[in-house]
Coordinates of N, CA, C and O in Angstrom, one line a residue:
M1242 N 28.1 -29.3 -82.5 CA 27.4 -30.6 -82.9 C 26.1 -30.3 -83.1 O 25.5 -29.6 -82.2
S1243 N 25.2 -30.8 -83.8 CA 23.8 -30.7 -83.9 C 22.9 -31.2 -83.1 O 23.4 -32.1 -82.2
K1244 N 21.5 -30.9 -82.7 CA 21.2 -31.4 -81.6 C 20.5 -32.9 -81.9 O 20.0 -33.0 -82.8
P1245 N 21.1 -33.9 -81.1 CA 20.9 -35.3 -81.4 C 19.6 -35.6 -80.8 O 19.3 -36.7 -81.4
F1246 N 18.8 -35.0 -80.3 CA 17.6 -35.5 -79.7 C 16.5 -34.5 -80.0 O 16.5 -33.3 -80.2
A1247 N 15.1 -35.0 -80.3 CA 14.0 -34.2 -80.6 C 13.5 -33.4 -79.5 O 13.9 -34.0 -78.4
A1248 N 12.7 -32.4 -79.6 CA 12.3 -31.9 -78.4 C 11.1 -32.7 -77.9 O 10.6 -33.6 -78.4
S1249 N 11.0 -32.4 -76.3 CA 10.0 -33.2 -75.7 C 8.5 -33.0 -76.5 O 8.3 -31.7 -76.8
G1250 N 7.7 -33.8 -76.5 CA 6.3 -33.7 -76.8 C 5.5 -33.5 -75.6 O 5.7 -32.7 -74.8
S1251 N 4.2 -34.0 -76.1 CA 3.2 -33.7 -74.8 C 3.5 -34.6 -73.6 O 4.6 -35.2 -73.5
H1252 N 2.8 -34.1 -72.4 CA 3.2 -34.9 -71.2 C 2.9 -36.5 -71.5 O 3.9 -37.2 -70.9
S1253 N 2.0 -36.9 -72.1 CA 1.8 -38.4 -72.5 C 2.9 -38.7 -73.2 O 3.3 -40.1 -72.8
E1254 N 3.3 -38.2 -74.2 CA 4.3 -38.5 -75.2 C 5.8 -38.8 -74.3 O 6.3 -39.7 -74.4
L1255 N 5.9 -37.8 -73.5 CA 7.2 -37.9 -72.5 C 7.2 -39.0 -71.7 O 8.3 -39.6 -71.4
E1256 N 6.1 -39.4 -71.0 CA 6.0 -40.5 -70.2 C 5.7 -41.8 -70.4 O 6.3 -42.8 -70.0
E1257 N 5.0 -41.7 -71.5 CA 4.6 -43.1 -72.2 C 5.0 -43.4 -73.4 O 4.7 -44.6 -74.0
G1258 N 5.7 -42.2 -74.0 CA 6.0 -42.8 -75.5 C 7.4 -43.5 -75.5 O 8.0 -44.0 -74.7
D1259 N 7.5 -43.7 -77.0 CA 9.0 -44.8 -77.2 C 10.1 -43.8 -77.7 O 10.9 -44.5 -78.3
R1260 N 10.0 -42.4 -77.5 CA 10.9 -41.7 -78.1 C 11.8 -41.0 -77.1 O 11.1 -40.6 -76.2
L1261 N 13.3 -41.1 -77.3 CA 14.1 -40.4 -76.2 C 14.1 -39.2 -76.6 O 14.6 -38.5 -77.5
T1262 N 13.4 -38.3 -75.4 CA 13.5 -36.7 -75.7 C 13.8 -36.1 -74.5 O 12.9 -35.6 -73.6
P1263 N 15.1 -36.1 -74.0 CA 15.6 -35.8 -72.7 C 15.4 -34.5 -72.4 O 15.3 -33.5 -73.3
R1264 N 15.1 -34.0 -71.2 CA 14.9 -32.8 -70.7 C 16.0 -32.4 -70.1 O 16.2 -32.5 -68.8
F1265 N 16.8 -31.5 -70.7 CA 18.0 -31.0 -70.0 C 17.5 -29.7 -69.3 O 16.7 -29.0 -69.6
D1266 N 18.3 -29.5 -68.3 CA 18.1 -28.3 -67.3 C 18.6 -26.9 -67.9 O 18.7 -26.9 -69.2
A1267 N 18.5 -25.9 -67.3 CA 18.8 -24.6 -67.7 C 20.1 -24.4 -68.4 O 20.6 -23.6 -69.1
A1268 N 21.0 -25.2 -67.6 CA 22.5 -25.4 -67.9 C 22.6 -26.3 -69.0 O 23.9 -26.4 -69.5
G1269 N 21.6 -27.0 -69.5 CA 21.8 -28.0 -70.8 C 22.3 -29.3 -70.2 O 22.9 -30.1 -71.0
L1270 N 22.0 -29.7 -68.9 CA 22.3 -31.0 -68.5 C 21.3 -31.9 -67.9 O 20.1 -31.4 -67.4
V1271 N 21.7 -32.9 -67.8 CA 20.6 -34.3 -67.2 C 21.6 -34.8 -66.1 O 22.8 -35.0 -66.6
T1272 N 20.9 -35.1 -65.0 CA 21.7 -36.0 -64.0 C 21.7 -37.3 -64.4 O 21.0 -37.9 -64.8
C1273 N 23.0 -38.0 -64.1 CA 23.2 -39.3 -64.6 C 23.7 -40.0 -63.0 O 24.8 -39.5 -62.7
I1274 N 23.2 -41.1 -62.9 CA 23.6 -42.0 -61.8 C 24.1 -43.4 -62.6 O 23.4 -43.9 -63.3
A1275 N 25.3 -43.8 -62.0 CA 25.9 -45.0 -62.5 C 26.0 -46.0 -61.6 O 26.5 -45.7 -60.4
V1276 N 25.7 -47.2 -61.7 CA 25.4 -48.3 -60.7 C 26.3 -49.5 -61.5 O 26.3 -49.6 -62.8
D1277 N 26.6 -50.3 -60.7 CA 27.4 -51.6 -60.9 C 26.3 -52.6 -61.5 O 25.4 -52.9 -60.9
A1278 N 26.7 -52.9 -62.8 CA 25.7 -53.8 -63.6 C 25.7 -55.0 -62.8 O 24.5 -55.8 -62.9
K1279 N 26.4 -55.6 -62.2 CA 26.3 -57.0 -61.2 C 25.6 -57.0 -60.0 O 24.8 -57.4 -59.9
D1280 N 26.0 -55.8 -59.3 CA 25.3 -56.0 -58.0 C 24.4 -55.0 -57.6 O 23.7 -54.6 -56.4
G1281 N 24.4 -54.0 -58.6 CA 23.5 -52.5 -58.2 C 24.0 -51.5 -57.3 O 23.6 -50.4 -57.1
A1282 N 25.4 -51.6 -56.8 CA 25.8 -50.6 -56.2 C 26.0 -49.4 -56.8 O 26.5 -49.3 -58.1
V1283 N 25.6 -48.3 -56.1 CA 25.8 -47.0 -56.6 C 27.0 -46.5 -56.7 O 27.9 -46.4 -55.9
L1284 N 27.7 -46.2 -57.8 CA 29.3 -45.9 -58.2 C 29.3 -44.3 -58.1 O 30.3 -43.7 -57.4
M1285 N 28.4 -43.4 -58.8 CA 28.5 -42.2 -58.9 C 27.3 -41.5 -59.4 O 26.6 -42.1 -59.9
L1286 N 27.6 -40.1 -59.4 CA 26.4 -39.3 -59.8 C 27.2 -38.4 -60.6 O 28.2 -37.8 -60.1
A1287 N 26.9 -38.1 -61.8 CA 27.4 -37.0 -62.8 C 26.5 -36.5 -63.5 O 25.2 -36.6 -63.2
H1288 N 26.7 -35.6 -64.5 CA 25.9 -34.8 -65.5 C 26.4 -35.1 -66.8 O 27.6 -35.3 -67.1
M1289 N 25.3 -35.1 -67.7 CA 25.6 -35.3 -69.1 C 24.9 -34.0 -69.9 O 23.8 -33.8 -69.5
N1290 N 25.6 -33.4 -71.1 CA 25.0 -32.8 -71.7 C 24.7 -33.6 -73.0 O 24.9 -34.7 -73.1
A1291 N 23.9 -32.8 -73.9 CA 23.3 -33.6 -75.2 C 24.4 -34.5 -75.8 O 24.4 -35.5 -76.3
E1292 N 25.8 -34.0 -76.1 CA 26.8 -34.5 -76.6 C 27.2 -35.6 -75.8 O 27.5 -36.7 -76.4
A1293 N 27.4 -35.5 -74.6 CA 27.7 -36.7 -73.7 C 26.8 -37.8 -73.7 O 27.2 -39.2 -73.7
L1294 N 25.4 -37.6 -73.8 CA 24.5 -38.6 -73.6 C 24.6 -39.4 -74.9 O 24.4 -40.5 -75.2
A1295 N 24.8 -38.5 -76.2 CA 24.6 -39.1 -77.8 C 26.0 -39.9 -77.6 O 25.7 -41.1 -78.3
L1296 N 27.1 -39.6 -77.3 CA 28.3 -40.3 -77.5 C 28.3 -41.6 -76.6 O 28.9 -42.6 -76.9
T1297 N 27.6 -41.5 -75.4 CA 27.5 -42.7 -74.7 C 26.5 -43.8 -75.2 O 26.7 -45.0 -75.5
I1298 N 25.5 -43.2 -76.1 CA 24.5 -44.0 -76.8 C 25.3 -44.9 -77.8 O 25.1 -46.0 -78.1
E1299 N 25.9 -43.8 -78.3 CA 26.7 -44.4 -79.7 C 27.8 -45.3 -79.5 O 28.0 -46.2 -80.4
T1300 N 28.8 -45.1 -78.4 CA 29.8 -45.9 -78.3 C 29.6 -46.9 -77.2 O 30.7 -47.8 -77.3
G1301 N 28.7 -46.8 -76.5 CA 28.6 -47.9 -75.3 C 29.4 -47.8 -74.2 O 29.7 -48.4 -73.4
E1302 N 30.2 -46.3 -74.1 CA 31.2 -46.0 -73.3 C 30.7 -44.9 -72.5 O 30.1 -43.9 -73.0
A1303 N 30.7 -44.9 -71.0 CA 30.0 -43.6 -70.6 C 30.9 -42.5 -70.8 O 32.1 -42.2 -70.6
H1304 N 30.0 -41.2 -71.1 CA 30.8 -39.9 -71.3 C 30.0 -39.0 -70.5 O 28.7 -39.2 -70.3
Y1305 N 30.6 -37.9 -69.8 CA 29.8 -37.2 -69.1 C 30.5 -35.6 -69.3 O 31.2 -35.4 -70.2
Y1306 N 29.7 -34.6 -68.8 CA 29.9 -33.3 -68.9 C 30.5 -32.7 -67.3 O 29.8 -33.0 -66.7
S1307 N 31.7 -32.3 -67.3 CA 32.1 -32.0 -66.1 C 31.7 -30.5 -65.9 O 32.3 -29.6 -66.6
R1308 N 30.9 -30.3 -64.8 CA 30.6 -28.8 -64.6 C 31.7 -27.9 -63.9 O 31.9 -27.0 -64.3
S1309 N 32.6 -28.5 -63.2 CA 33.8 -27.9 -62.5 C 35.0 -27.5 -63.6 O 35.6 -26.5 -63.6
R1310 N 35.0 -28.5 -64.7 CA 35.9 -28.0 -65.7 C 35.5 -27.6 -67.0 O 36.1 -27.1 -67.9
G1311 N 34.1 -27.6 -67.1 CA 33.2 -26.9 -68.1 C 33.8 -27.9 -69.5 O 33.8 -27.0 -70.6
K1312 N 33.8 -29.0 -69.3 CA 34.0 -29.9 -70.7 C 33.6 -31.3 -70.7 O 33.4 -31.8 -69.5
L1313 N 33.4 -31.8 -72.1 CA 33.1 -33.1 -71.8 C 34.3 -34.2 -71.4 O 35.4 -33.7 -71.5
W1314 N 33.9 -35.3 -70.8 CA 35.1 -36.3 -70.6 C 34.3 -37.6 -70.6 O 33.4 -38.0 -70.5
K1315 N 35.3 -38.6 -71.2 CA 34.9 -39.8 -71.3 C 35.5 -40.5 -70.0 O 36.9 -40.5 -69.7
K1316 N 34.5 -41.2 -69.3 CA 35.1 -41.8 -68.0 C 36.3 -42.8 -68.3 O 36.1 -43.5 -69.3
G1317 N 37.3 -42.4 -67.5 CA 38.5 -43.5 -67.5 C 39.3 -43.0 -68.7 O 40.6 -43.7 -68.8
E1318 N 39.3 -42.0 -69.4 CA 40.3 -41.4 -70.5 C 41.6 -41.2 -69.7 O 42.7 -41.7 -70.4
T1319 N 41.6 -40.5 -68.7 CA 42.9 -40.4 -67.9 C 43.3 -41.6 -67.1 O 44.7 -42.0 -67.0
S1320 N 42.5 -42.3 -66.2 CA 42.8 -43.2 -65.3 C 42.8 -44.7 -65.9 O 43.4 -45.4 -65.1
G1321 N 42.1 -44.9 -66.8 CA 41.8 -46.3 -67.3 C 40.5 -46.8 -66.5 O 40.4 -48.0 -66.8
H1322 N 39.9 -46.2 -65.9 CA 38.7 -46.7 -65.1 C 37.4 -46.6 -65.7 O 36.5 -45.6 -65.4
T1323 N 37.4 -47.2 -67.1 CA 36.4 -47.1 -67.9 C 35.2 -47.5 -67.6 O 35.1 -48.1 -66.6
Q1324 N 34.0 -47.1 -68.0 CA 32.5 -47.6 -67.8 C 32.1 -48.1 -69.1 O 31.4 -47.3 -70.0
K1325 N 32.1 -49.6 -69.1 CA 31.2 -49.9 -70.3 C 29.8 -50.2 -70.0 O 29.5 -50.4 -68.9
V1326 N 28.8 -49.4 -70.8 CA 27.5 -49.5 -70.5 C 26.9 -50.5 -70.9 O 26.8 -50.9 -72.1
V1327 N 26.2 -51.3 -70.0 CA 25.3 -52.6 -70.2 C 23.9 -52.3 -70.5 O 23.5 -52.8 -71.4
E1328 N 23.4 -51.3 -69.7 CA 22.0 -50.7 -69.9 C 21.9 -49.4 -69.6 O 22.5 -48.9 -68.8
L1329 N 21.4 -48.6 -70.4 CA 21.0 -47.2 -70.3 C 19.5 -46.9 -70.0 O 18.6 -47.4 -71.0
L1330 N 19.1 -46.3 -68.6 CA 17.7 -46.1 -68.5 C 17.4 -44.9 -68.2 O 18.1 -44.1 -67.7
V1331 N 16.2 -44.3 -68.6 CA 15.8 -42.9 -68.3 C 14.7 -43.1 -67.6 O 13.8 -43.8 -67.5
D1332 N 14.4 -42.1 -66.6 CA 13.4 -41.7 -65.8 C 12.0 -41.4 -66.2 O 12.1 -40.9 -67.5
C1333 N 10.9 -41.3 -65.7 CA 9.5 -40.9 -66.1 C 9.5 -40.0 -66.9 O 8.6 -39.8 -68.1
D1334 N 10.2 -38.6 -66.6 CA 9.9 -37.3 -67.3 C 11.2 -37.1 -68.1 O 11.2 -35.8 -68.5
Q1335 N 12.1 -38.1 -68.3 CA 13.4 -38.0 -69.0 C 14.2 -36.9 -68.6 O 15.0 -36.2 -69.4
D1336 N 14.3 -36.7 -67.2 CA 15.4 -35.8 -67.0 C 16.5 -36.2 -66.0 O 17.1 -35.5 -65.3
A1337 N 16.5 -37.5 -66.2 CA 17.5 -38.3 -65.3 C 17.9 -39.6 -65.9 O 16.9 -40.2 -66.7
V1338 N 19.1 -40.0 -65.9 CA 19.3 -41.1 -66.6 C 20.2 -42.0 -65.5 O 21.1 -41.7 -64.8
L1339 N 20.0 -43.2 -65.8 CA 20.7 -44.4 -65.1 C 21.5 -45.3 -66.0 O 21.0 -45.9 -66.8
L1340 N 22.7 -45.3 -65.7 CA 23.6 -46.3 -66.4 C 24.0 -47.4 -65.5 O 24.3 -47.1 -64.2
K1341 N 23.7 -48.7 -66.0 CA 24.0 -49.9 -65.3 C 25.6 -50.1 -66.2 O 25.5 -50.3 -67.5
V1342 N 26.7 -50.1 -65.6 CA 28.1 -50.3 -66.1 C 29.0 -51.4 -65.5 O 28.6 -52.0 -64.5
E1343 N 29.8 -51.8 -66.4 CA 31.1 -52.6 -65.8 C 32.3 -51.6 -65.9 O 32.6 -51.1 -66.9
M1344 N 32.8 -51.7 -64.7 CA 34.0 -50.9 -64.5 C 35.1 -51.4 -65.1 O 35.3 -52.8 -64.9
G1345 N 36.1 -50.8 -65.8 CA 37.4 -51.3 -66.2 C 38.3 -50.8 -65.2 O 38.0 -50.1 -64.2
G1346 N 39.5 -51.1 -65.6 CA 40.8 -50.7 -64.7 C 40.7 -51.6 -63.3 O 40.2 -52.7 -63.2
T1347 N 40.8 -50.8 -62.2 CA 40.7 -51.4 -60.7 C 39.4 -51.5 -60.4 O 39.2 -52.1 -59.2
G1348 N 38.5 -51.0 -61.1 CA 37.0 -51.0 -60.3 C 36.6 -49.9 -59.8 O 35.5 -49.7 -59.3
A1349 N 37.3 -48.9 -59.8 CA 37.1 -47.6 -58.9 C 36.6 -46.5 -59.9 O 37.1 -46.4 -60.8
A1350 N 35.3 -46.2 -59.4 CA 34.7 -45.2 -60.1 C 35.0 -43.5 -59.7 O 34.8 -43.0 -60.5
C1351 N 35.4 -43.7 -58.3 CA 35.7 -42.4 -57.8 C 37.2 -41.8 -58.1 O 37.9 -42.6 -57.8
H1352 N 37.2 -40.6 -58.1 CA 38.6 -39.8 -58.5 C 39.5 -39.9 -57.1 O 40.5 -39.6 -57.3
T1353 N 39.0 -40.5 -56.0 CA 39.6 -40.6 -54.6 C 40.0 -41.8 -54.8 O 40.7 -42.3 -53.8
G1354 N 40.0 -42.7 -55.5 CA 40.6 -44.2 -55.7 C 39.5 -45.1 -55.5 O 39.7 -46.5 -55.1
R1355 N 38.2 -44.6 -54.6 CA 37.3 -45.8 -54.2 C 36.4 -46.4 -55.3 O 36.3 -45.7 -56.1
R1356 N 35.7 -47.6 -55.0 CA 34.7 -48.1 -55.8 C 33.7 -47.1 -56.1 O 33.3 -46.9 -57.1
S1357 N 33.1 -46.7 -55.1 CA 32.2 -45.6 -55.3 C 32.3 -44.2 -54.7 O 33.1 -44.1 -53.7
C1358 N 31.6 -43.1 -55.5 CA 32.0 -41.9 -55.0 C 31.1 -41.8 -53.5 O 31.3 -40.8 -52.8
F1359 N 30.3 -42.7 -53.3 CA 29.4 -42.7 -52.0 C 30.1 -43.3 -51.0 O 29.4 -44.5 -50.6
Y1360 N 31.3 -42.9 -50.2 CA 32.0 -43.7 -49.2 C 31.7 -43.3 -47.7 O 32.6 -43.7 -46.9
R1361 N 31.0 -42.2 -47.7 CA 30.6 -41.8 -46.2 C 29.2 -41.7 -46.1 O 28.4 -41.5 -47.0
R1362 N 29.0 -42.1 -44.9 CA 27.2 -42.1 -44.7 C 27.1 -40.9 -43.5 O 28.0 -40.6 -42.8
V1363 N 25.9 -40.5 -43.5 CA 25.6 -39.5 -42.6 C 24.8 -40.0 -41.7 O 23.6 -40.5 -41.9
P1364 N 24.9 -40.0 -40.3 CA 24.2 -40.6 -39.2 C 22.7 -39.8 -39.2 O 22.8 -38.4 -39.3
L1365 N 21.7 -40.5 -38.9 CA 20.2 -39.9 -39.0 C 19.8 -39.8 -37.4 O 20.5 -40.6 -36.6
K1366 N 19.0 -39.1 -37.2 CA 18.1 -38.8 -36.0 C 19.0 -38.0 -34.7 O 19.0 -38.3 -33.8
G1367 N 19.8 -37.3 -35.6 CA 20.6 -36.2 -34.6 C 20.6 -34.9 -35.3 O 19.9 -34.5 -36.1
A1368 N 21.1 -33.8 -34.6 CA 21.2 -32.5 -35.2 C 22.0 -32.4 -36.2 O 23.1 -32.8 -36.5
A1369 N 21.3 -31.9 -37.4 CA 21.9 -31.6 -38.6 C 23.3 -31.0 -38.6 O 24.4 -31.4 -39.1
A1370 N 23.1 -29.9 -37.6 CA 24.5 -29.0 -37.4 C 25.8 -29.9 -37.0 O 26.8 -29.5 -37.0
D1371 N 25.2 -30.9 -36.2 CA 26.4 -31.5 -35.4 C 26.8 -32.8 -36.4 O 27.7 -33.8 -35.8
A1372 N 26.2 -33.2 -37.4 CA 26.6 -34.5 -38.4 C 27.8 -34.5 -38.5 O 28.5 -33.6 -38.9
R1373 N 28.3 -35.7 -38.2 CA 29.8 -36.0 -38.6 C 29.9 -37.2 -39.4 O 29.2 -38.4 -39.2
L1374 N 30.7 -37.3 -40.6 CA 30.5 -38.3 -41.6 C 31.1 -39.4 -41.2 O 32.3 -39.4 -40.5
E1375 N 30.6 -40.8 -41.4 CA 31.3 -42.0 -40.9 C 31.7 -42.6 -42.3 O 31.0 -42.7 -43.4
F1376 N 32.9 -43.0 -42.5 CA 33.3 -44.0 -43.4 C 32.7 -45.3 -43.9 O 32.6 -45.9 -42.7
T1377 N 32.3 -45.7 -45.0 CA 31.7 -47.1 -45.0 C 32.7 -48.2 -45.1 O 32.2 -49.2 -45.1
G1378 N 34.0 -48.0 -45.3 CA 35.0 -48.8 -45.4 C 35.6 -49.2 -47.0 O 36.4 -50.1 -47.1
D1379 N 34.8 -48.4 -47.7 CA 35.4 -48.3 -49.1 C 36.5 -47.8 -49.4 O 36.7 -46.4 -49.5
T1380 N 37.7 -48.6 -49.3 CA 39.1 -48.1 -49.2 C 39.7 -47.8 -50.7 O 39.2 -48.4 -51.6
P1381 N 40.6 -46.9 -50.7 CA 41.1 -46.3 -52.2 C 41.8 -48.0 -52.9 O 42.3 -48.5 -52.1
R1382 N 41.5 -48.0 -53.9 CA 42.1 -48.9 -54.9 C 43.3 -48.5 -55.7 O 44.0 -49.2 -56.1
F1383 N 43.5 -47.1 -55.8 CA 44.6 -46.5 -56.4 C 45.1 -45.3 -55.7 O 44.1 -44.7 -55.1
D1384 N 46.1 -44.8 -56.1 CA 46.7 -43.3 -55.4 C 46.3 -42.3 -56.5 O 46.8 -42.5 -57.6
P1385 N 45.4 -41.6 -56.2 CA 44.9 -40.6 -57.0 C 46.1 -39.7 -57.6 O 46.2 -39.2 -58.8
A1386 N 46.9 -39.0 -56.6 CA 48.0 -38.4 -56.9 C 48.8 -39.1 -58.2 O 49.2 -38.3 -59.1
A1387 N 49.0 -40.3 -58.3 CA 49.9 -41.1 -59.0 C 49.2 -40.9 -60.4 O 49.9 -41.0 -61.4
I1388 N 47.8 -40.9 -60.4 CA 47.1 -40.9 -61.7 C 47.0 -39.4 -62.3 O 47.1 -39.1 -63.6
Y1389 N 46.4 -38.6 -61.3 CA 46.0 -37.2 -61.7 C 46.9 -36.1 -61.4 O 46.7 -34.9 -61.7
G1390 N 47.9 -36.4 -60.5 CA 48.7 -35.2 -59.9 C 47.9 -34.5 -59.0 O 47.1 -34.8 -58.4
D1391 N 48.0 -33.0 -59.2 CA 47.4 -32.2 -58.1 C 45.8 -31.9 -58.8 O 45.3 -31.0 -58.3
A1392 N 45.4 -32.4 -59.9 CA 44.3 -31.8 -60.4 C 43.3 -32.1 -59.8 O 43.0 -33.4 -59.5
P1393 N 42.4 -31.2 -59.4 CA 41.1 -31.7 -58.6 C 39.9 -32.2 -59.5 O 39.8 -31.8 -60.8
H1394 N 39.0 -33.0 -58.9 CA 37.9 -33.5 -59.6 C 38.1 -34.1 -61.0 O 37.5 -34.0 -61.9
Q1395 N 39.2 -35.0 -61.2 CA 39.4 -35.7 -62.3 C 38.6 -37.1 -62.1 O 38.9 -37.7 -61.0
H1396 N 38.2 -37.6 -63.0 CA 37.7 -39.0 -63.0 C 38.3 -39.8 -64.2 O 37.9 -39.7 -64.9

């Protein structure tokens, strides 16, 4: 695939310009946060390469790059838990993307079957080495083994 984005210009153009010139890291990725378009709940954090970002823009459906599997994937392709992009925002220096999405399927964004990948909290004001995760109450909406089998990190 040819490069779909122009190279970044000056600092001023990057931060104040009207051109999308994403700054991909050394691995060719930008960080992407997906939030629920209705209530703003953080659903997941993933990464996009240039192809995933371009496909997301062109189709209106979230596409990501799986670092663990080393390949492009369309959210919900296996599970049916698609993400229709309502709005795509880029941060000030264009090295992070925020997607406001409408979830398809059961509404679960996480491969564990939960609505959000952020279903555990870390207690504050204690010794970090002793921190025990607390569940938020976001219980699974589907059985991951029934959808993915034993394959790890499937979304």
